[in-house]
PDB file of C-alpha atoms in Angstrom:
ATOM      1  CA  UNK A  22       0.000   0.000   0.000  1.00 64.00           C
ATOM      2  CA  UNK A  23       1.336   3.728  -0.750  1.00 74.00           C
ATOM      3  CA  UNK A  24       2.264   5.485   2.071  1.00 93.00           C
ATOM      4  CA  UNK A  25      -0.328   8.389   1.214  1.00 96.00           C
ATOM      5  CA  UNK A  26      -3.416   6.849  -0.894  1.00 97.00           C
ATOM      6  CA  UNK A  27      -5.566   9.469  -2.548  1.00 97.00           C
ATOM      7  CA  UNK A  28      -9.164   9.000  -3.473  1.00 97.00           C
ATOM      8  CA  UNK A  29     -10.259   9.547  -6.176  1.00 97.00           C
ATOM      9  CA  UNK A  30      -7.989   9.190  -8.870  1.00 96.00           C
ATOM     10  CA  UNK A  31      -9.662  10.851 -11.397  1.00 97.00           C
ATOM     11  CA  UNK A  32     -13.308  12.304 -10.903  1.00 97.00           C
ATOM     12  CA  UNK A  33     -15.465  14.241 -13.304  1.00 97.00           C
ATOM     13  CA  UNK A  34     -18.182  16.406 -12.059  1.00 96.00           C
ATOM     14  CA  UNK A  35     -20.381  19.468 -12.941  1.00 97.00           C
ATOM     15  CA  UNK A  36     -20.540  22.882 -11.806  1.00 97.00           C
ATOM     16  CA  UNK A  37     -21.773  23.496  -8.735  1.00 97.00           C
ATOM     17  CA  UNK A  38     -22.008  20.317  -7.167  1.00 97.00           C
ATOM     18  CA  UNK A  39     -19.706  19.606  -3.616  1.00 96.00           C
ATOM     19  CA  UNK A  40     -17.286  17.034  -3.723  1.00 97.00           C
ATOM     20  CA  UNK A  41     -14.572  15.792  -1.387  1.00 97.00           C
ATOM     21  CA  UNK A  42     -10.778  14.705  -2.343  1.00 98.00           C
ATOM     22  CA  UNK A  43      -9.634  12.437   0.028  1.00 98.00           C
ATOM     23  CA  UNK A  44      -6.280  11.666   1.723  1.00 98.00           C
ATOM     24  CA  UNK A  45      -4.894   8.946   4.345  1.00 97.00           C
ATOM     25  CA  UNK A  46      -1.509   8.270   5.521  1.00 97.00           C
ATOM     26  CA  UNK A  47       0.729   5.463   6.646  1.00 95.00           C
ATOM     27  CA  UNK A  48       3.800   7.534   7.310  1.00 92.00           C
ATOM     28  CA  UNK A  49       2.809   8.327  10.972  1.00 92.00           C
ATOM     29  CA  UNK A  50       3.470  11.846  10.162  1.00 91.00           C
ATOM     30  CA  UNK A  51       1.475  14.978  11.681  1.00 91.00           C
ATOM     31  CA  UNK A  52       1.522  17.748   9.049  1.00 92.00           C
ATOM     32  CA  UNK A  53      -0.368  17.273   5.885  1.00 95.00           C
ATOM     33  CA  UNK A  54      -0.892  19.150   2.998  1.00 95.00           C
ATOM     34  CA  UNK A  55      -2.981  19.674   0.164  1.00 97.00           C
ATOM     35  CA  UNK A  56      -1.610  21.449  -3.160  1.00 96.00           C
ATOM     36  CA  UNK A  57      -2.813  21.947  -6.839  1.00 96.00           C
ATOM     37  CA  UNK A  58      -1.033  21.614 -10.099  1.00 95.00           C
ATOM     38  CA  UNK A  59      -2.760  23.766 -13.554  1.00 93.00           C
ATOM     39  CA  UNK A  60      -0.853  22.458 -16.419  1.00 86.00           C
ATOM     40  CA  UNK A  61       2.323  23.489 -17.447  1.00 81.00           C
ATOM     41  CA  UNK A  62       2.644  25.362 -13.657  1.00 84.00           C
ATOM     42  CA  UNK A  63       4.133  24.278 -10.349  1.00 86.00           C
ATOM     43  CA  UNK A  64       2.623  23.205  -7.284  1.00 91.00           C
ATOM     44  CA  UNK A  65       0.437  25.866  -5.363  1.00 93.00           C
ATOM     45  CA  UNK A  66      -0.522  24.876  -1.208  1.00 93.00           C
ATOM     46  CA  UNK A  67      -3.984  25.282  -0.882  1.00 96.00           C
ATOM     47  CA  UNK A  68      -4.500  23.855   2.644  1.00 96.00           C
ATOM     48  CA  UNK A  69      -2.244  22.616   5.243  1.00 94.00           C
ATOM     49  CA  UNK A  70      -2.447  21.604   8.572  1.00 94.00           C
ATOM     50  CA  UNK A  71      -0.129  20.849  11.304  1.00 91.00           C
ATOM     51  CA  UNK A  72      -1.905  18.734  13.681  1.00 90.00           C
ATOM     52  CA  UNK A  73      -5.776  17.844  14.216  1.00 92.00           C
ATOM     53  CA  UNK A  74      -6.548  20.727  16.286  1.00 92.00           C
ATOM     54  CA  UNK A  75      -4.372  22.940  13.266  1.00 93.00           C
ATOM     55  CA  UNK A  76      -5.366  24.142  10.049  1.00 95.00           C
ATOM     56  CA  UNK A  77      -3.655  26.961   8.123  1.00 94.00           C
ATOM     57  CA  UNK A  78      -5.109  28.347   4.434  1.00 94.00           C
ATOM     58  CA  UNK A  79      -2.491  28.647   2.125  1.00 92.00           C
ATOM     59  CA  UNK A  80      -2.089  30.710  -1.118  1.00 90.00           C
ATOM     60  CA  UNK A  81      -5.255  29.896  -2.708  1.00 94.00           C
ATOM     61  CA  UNK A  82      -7.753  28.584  -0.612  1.00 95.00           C
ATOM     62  CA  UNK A  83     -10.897  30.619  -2.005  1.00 95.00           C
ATOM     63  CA  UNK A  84     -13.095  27.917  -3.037  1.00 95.00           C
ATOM     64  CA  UNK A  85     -11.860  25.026  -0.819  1.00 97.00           C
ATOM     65  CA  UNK A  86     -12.122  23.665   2.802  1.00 97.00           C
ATOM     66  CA  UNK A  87     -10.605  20.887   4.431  1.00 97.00           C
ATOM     67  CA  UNK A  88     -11.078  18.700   7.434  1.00 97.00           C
ATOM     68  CA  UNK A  89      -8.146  16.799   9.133  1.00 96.00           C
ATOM     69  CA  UNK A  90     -10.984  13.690  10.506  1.00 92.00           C
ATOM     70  CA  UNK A  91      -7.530  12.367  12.289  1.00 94.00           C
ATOM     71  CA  UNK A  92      -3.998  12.450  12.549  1.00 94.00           C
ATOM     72  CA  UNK A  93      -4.116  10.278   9.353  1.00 96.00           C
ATOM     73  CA  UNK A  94      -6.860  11.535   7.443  1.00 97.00           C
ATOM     74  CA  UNK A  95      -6.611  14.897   6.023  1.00 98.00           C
ATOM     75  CA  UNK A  96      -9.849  15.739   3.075  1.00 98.00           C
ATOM     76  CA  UNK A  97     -10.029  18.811   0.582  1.00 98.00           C
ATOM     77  CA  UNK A  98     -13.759  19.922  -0.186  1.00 98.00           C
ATOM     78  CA  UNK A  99     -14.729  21.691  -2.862  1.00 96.00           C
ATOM     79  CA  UNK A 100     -18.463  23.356  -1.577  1.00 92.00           C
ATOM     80  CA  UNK A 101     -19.249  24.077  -5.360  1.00 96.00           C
ATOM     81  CA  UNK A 102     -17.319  23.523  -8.180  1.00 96.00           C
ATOM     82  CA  UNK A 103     -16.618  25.704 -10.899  1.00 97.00           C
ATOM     83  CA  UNK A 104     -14.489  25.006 -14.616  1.00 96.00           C
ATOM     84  CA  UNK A 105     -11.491  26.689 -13.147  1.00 95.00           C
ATOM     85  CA  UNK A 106     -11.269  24.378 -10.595  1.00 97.00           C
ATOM     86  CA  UNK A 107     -10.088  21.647 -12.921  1.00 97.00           C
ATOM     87  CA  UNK A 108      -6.922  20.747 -11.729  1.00 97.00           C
ATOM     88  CA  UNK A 109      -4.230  18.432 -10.590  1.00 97.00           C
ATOM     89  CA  UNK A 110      -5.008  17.730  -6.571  1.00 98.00           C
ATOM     90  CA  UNK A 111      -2.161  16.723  -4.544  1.00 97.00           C
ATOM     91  CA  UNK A 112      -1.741  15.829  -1.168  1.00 97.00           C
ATOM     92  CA  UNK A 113       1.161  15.358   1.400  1.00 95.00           C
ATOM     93  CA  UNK A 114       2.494  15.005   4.512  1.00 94.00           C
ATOM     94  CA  UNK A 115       5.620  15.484   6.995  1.00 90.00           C
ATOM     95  CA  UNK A 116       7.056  15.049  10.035  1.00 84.00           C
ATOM     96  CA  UNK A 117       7.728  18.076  12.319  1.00 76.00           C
ATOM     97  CA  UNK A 118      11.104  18.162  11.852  1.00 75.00           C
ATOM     98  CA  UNK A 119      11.782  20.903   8.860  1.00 65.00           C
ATOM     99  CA  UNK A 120      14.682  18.782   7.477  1.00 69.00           C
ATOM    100  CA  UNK A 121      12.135  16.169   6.611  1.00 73.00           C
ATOM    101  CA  UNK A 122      11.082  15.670   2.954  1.00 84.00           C
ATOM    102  CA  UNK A 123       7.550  16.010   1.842  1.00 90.00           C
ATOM    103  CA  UNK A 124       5.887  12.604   0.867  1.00 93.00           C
ATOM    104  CA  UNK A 125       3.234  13.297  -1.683  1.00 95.00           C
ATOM    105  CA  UNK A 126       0.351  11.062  -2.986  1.00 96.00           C
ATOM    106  CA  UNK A 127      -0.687  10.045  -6.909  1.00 95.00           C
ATOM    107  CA  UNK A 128      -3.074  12.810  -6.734  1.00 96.00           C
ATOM    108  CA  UNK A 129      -6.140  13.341  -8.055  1.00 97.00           C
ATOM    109  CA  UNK A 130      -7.204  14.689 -11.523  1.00 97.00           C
ATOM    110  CA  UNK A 131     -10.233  16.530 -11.216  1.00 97.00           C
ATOM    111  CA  UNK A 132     -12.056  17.636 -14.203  1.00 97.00           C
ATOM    112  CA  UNK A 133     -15.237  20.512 -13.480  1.00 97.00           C
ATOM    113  CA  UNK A 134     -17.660  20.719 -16.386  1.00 97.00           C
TER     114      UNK A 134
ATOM    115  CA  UNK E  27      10.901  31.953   2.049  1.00 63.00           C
ATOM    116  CA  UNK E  28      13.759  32.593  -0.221  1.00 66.00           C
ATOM    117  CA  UNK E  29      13.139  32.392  -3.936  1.00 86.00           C
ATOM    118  CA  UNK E  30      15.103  30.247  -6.321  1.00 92.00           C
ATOM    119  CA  UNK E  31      15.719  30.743 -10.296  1.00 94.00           C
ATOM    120  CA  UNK E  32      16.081  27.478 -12.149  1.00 95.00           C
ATOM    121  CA  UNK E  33      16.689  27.495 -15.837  1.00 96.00           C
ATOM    122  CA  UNK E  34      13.012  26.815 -17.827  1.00 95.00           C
ATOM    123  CA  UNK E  35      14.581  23.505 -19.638  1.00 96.00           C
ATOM    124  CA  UNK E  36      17.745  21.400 -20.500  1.00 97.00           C
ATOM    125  CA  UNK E  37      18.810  18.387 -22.445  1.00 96.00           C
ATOM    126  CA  UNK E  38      21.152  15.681 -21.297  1.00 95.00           C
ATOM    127  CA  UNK E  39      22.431  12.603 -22.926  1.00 96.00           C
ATOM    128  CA  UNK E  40      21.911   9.213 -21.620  1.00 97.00           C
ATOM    129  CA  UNK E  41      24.265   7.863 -19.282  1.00 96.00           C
ATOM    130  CA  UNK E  42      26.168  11.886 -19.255  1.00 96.00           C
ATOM    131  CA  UNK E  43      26.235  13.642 -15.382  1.00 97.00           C
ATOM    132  CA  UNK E  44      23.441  15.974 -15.974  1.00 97.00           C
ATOM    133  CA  UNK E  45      23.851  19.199 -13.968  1.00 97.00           C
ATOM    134  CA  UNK E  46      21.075  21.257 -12.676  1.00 98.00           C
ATOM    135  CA  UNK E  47      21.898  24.836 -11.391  1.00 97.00           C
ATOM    136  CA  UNK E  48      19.650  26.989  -9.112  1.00 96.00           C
ATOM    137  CA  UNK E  49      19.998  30.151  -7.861  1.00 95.00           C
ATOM    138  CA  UNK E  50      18.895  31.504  -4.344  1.00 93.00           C
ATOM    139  CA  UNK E  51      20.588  34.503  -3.539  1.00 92.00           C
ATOM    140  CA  UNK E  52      17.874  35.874  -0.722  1.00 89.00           C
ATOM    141  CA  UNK E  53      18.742  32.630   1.519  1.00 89.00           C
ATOM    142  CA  UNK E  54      19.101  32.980   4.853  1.00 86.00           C
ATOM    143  CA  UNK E  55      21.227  31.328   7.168  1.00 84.00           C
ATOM    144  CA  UNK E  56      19.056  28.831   8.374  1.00 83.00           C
ATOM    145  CA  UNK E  57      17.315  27.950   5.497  1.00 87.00           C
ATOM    146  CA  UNK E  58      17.573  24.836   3.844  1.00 89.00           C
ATOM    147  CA  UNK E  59      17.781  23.857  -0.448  1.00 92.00           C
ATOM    148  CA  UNK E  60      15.181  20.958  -1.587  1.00 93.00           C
ATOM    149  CA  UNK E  61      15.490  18.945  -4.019  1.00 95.00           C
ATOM    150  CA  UNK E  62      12.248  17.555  -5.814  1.00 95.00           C
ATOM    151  CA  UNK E  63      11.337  15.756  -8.932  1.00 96.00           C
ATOM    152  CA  UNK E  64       8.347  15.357 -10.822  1.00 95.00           C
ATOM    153  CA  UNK E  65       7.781  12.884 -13.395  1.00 94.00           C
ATOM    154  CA  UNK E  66       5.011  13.740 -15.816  1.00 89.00           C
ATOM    155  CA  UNK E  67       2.184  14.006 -13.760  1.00 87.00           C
ATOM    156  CA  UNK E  68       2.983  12.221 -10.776  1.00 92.00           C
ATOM    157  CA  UNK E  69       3.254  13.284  -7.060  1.00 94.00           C
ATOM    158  CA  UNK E  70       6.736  15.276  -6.594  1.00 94.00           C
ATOM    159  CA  UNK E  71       9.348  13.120  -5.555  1.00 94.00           C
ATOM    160  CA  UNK E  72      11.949  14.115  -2.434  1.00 92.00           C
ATOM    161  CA  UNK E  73      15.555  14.202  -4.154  1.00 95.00           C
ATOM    162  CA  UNK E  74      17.985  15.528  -1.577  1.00 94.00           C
ATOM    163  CA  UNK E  75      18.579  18.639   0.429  1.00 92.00           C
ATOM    164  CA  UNK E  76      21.470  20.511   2.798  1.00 92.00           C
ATOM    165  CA  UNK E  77      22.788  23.300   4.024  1.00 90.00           C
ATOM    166  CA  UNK E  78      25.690  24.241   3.998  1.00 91.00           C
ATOM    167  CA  UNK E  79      28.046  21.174   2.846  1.00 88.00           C
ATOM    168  CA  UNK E  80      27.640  18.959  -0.346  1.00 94.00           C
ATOM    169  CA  UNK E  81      25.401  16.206   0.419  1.00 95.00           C
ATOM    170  CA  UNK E  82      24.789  13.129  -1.461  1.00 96.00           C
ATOM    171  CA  UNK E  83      22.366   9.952  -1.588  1.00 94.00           C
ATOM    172  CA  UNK E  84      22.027   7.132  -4.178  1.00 93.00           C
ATOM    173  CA  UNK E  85      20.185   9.511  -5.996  1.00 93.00           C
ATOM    174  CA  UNK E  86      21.768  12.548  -6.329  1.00 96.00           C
ATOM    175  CA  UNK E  87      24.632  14.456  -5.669  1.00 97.00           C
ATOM    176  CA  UNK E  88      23.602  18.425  -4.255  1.00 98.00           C
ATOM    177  CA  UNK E  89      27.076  20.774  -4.479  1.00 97.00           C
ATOM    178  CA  UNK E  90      26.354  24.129  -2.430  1.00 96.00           C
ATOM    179  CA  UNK E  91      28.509  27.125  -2.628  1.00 96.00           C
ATOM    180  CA  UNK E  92      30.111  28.439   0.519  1.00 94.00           C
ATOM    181  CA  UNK E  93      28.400  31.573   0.271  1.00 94.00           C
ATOM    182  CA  UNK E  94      24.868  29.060   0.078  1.00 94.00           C
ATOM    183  CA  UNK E  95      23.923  31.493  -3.370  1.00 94.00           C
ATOM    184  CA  UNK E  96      23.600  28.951  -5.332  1.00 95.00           C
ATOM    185  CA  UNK E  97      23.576  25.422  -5.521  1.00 96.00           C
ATOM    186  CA  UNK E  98      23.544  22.164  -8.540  1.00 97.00           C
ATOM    187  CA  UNK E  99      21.756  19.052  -8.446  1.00 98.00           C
ATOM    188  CA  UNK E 100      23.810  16.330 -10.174  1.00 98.00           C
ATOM    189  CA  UNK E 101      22.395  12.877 -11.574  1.00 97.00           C
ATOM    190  CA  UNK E 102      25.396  11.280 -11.570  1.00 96.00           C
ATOM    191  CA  UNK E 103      24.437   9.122 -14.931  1.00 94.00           C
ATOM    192  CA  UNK E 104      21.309  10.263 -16.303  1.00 96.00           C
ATOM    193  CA  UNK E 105      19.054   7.698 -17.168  1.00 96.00           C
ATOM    194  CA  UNK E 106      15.919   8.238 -19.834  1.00 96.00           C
ATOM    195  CA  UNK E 107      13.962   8.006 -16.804  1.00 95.00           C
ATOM    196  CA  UNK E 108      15.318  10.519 -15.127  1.00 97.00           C
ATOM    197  CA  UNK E 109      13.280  12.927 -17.676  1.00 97.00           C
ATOM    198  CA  UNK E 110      10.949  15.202 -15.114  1.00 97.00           C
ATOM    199  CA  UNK E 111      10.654  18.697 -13.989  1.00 96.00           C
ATOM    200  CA  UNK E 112      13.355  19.321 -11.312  1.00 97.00           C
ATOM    201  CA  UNK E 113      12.419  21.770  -8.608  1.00 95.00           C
ATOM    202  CA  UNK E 114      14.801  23.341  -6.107  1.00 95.00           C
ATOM    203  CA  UNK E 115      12.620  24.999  -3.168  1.00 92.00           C
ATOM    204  CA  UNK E 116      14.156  26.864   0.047  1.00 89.00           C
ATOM    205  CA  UNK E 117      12.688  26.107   2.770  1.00 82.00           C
ATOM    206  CA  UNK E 118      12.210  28.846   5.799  1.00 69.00           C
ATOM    207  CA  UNK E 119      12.158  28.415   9.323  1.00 57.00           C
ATOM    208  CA  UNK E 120       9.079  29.902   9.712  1.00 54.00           C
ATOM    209  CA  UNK E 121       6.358  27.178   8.886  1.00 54.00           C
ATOM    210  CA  UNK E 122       6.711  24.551   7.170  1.00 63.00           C
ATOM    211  CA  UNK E 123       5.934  24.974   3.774  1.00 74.00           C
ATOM    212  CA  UNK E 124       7.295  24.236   0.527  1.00 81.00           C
ATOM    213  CA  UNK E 125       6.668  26.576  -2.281  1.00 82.00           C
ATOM    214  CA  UNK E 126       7.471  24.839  -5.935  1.00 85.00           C
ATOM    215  CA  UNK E 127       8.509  27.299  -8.561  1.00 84.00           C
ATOM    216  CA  UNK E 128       8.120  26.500 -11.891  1.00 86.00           C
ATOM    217  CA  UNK E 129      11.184  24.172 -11.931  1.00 93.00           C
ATOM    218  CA  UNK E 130      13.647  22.922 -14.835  1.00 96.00           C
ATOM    219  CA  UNK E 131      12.262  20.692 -17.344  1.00 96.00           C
ATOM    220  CA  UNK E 132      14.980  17.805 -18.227  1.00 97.00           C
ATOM    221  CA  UNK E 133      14.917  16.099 -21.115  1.00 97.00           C
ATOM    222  CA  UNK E 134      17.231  12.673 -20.842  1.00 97.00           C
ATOM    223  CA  UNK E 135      17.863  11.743 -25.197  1.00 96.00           C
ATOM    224  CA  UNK E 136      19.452   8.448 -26.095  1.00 95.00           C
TER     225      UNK E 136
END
């Protein structure tokens, strides 16, 4: 099993509906982290959070929410979608220790019609 | 944070030392270079980092300069799939966060 699983892989879904990206982790670690990738463009944070009780918006986190169910479980919610949503979703965690890497998931492809 | 400059793109030969340069003049002292790949659309993966001396792994080799300006990523023998978009990040000591530029896109040819 990967050491962060994120569900969906790919979803499709219209404008204005809600849906939920999901991540879990295996790693133990207690900061996670949710960024998105436009094509071409490099990874912006849109969410992160340091512990349960912690969460922190990032550079562009208009349009999302999050919930961090655990130390574990750490889900990105869109309340409703629009086209320039469609994006790359990635999430990932680390350890408190700043000289840690990042360990990301697959992510998820999300496509807004 | 500090910012970085990467080049936009290079080309290296198979089995060549491909050498990736990247500029962060604005680091401070405590501030540490990152070293992440991406390989087409995949989840970034962790490379290397340091400080202040040359550091190496199995994957990478990461040469600083002694006044921590600038630094180069070196695949020792560059493999075809070692093709991916290279991103060096500085990473502050306030928070936590990494902040991906928009990288160096290498291109391993036969």
């Amino acid at each position: 099993d990967a050491d962060v699983t994120q569900t969906p892989r790919n979803r499709i879904t219209k404008t204005g509906k809600r849906i939920m990206l999901e991540c879990s982790q295996t790693k133990g670690h207690d900061r996670m982290y949710w960024y998105r990738q436009d094509p071409g463009l490099g990874l912006r944070l849109i969410y992160y959070s340091f512990d349960v009780k912690d969460i922190n918006k990032g550079e562009i986190s208009d349009g999302y929410s999050v919930s961090r169910q655990a130390q574990a479980k750490f889900s990105l919610s869109l309340e409703s979608a629009i086209p320039n949503q469609t994006a790359l979703y990635f999430c990932a965690t680390s350890d408190s220790d700043r000289r840690s890497g990042y360990t990301f998931g697959s992510g998820t492809r999300l496509t807004v019609v | 944070d500090a910012k970085t400059t990467q080049p936009t793109s290079m080309d290296c030969a198979e089995g060549r030392a491909a050498n990736l340069p990247c500029n962060h003049s604005t680091i401070s002292g405590n501030e540490y270079v990152y070293w992440y790949r991406q390989i087409h659309s995949q989840g970034p993966q962790y490379i290397i980092h340091g400080l202040k001396n040359n550091e190496t792994n199995e994957m990478a080799s990461l040469i600083i300069t002694e006044d921590r300006k600038s630094s180069t990523l070196i695949l020792p023998h560059a493999t075809l799939r070692d093709t991916a978009v290279y991103y060096c990040i500085v990473r502050g000591a306030a928070g936590n966060k990494l902040t991906f530029g928009g990288g160096t896109r290498v291109l391993v040819k036969p």
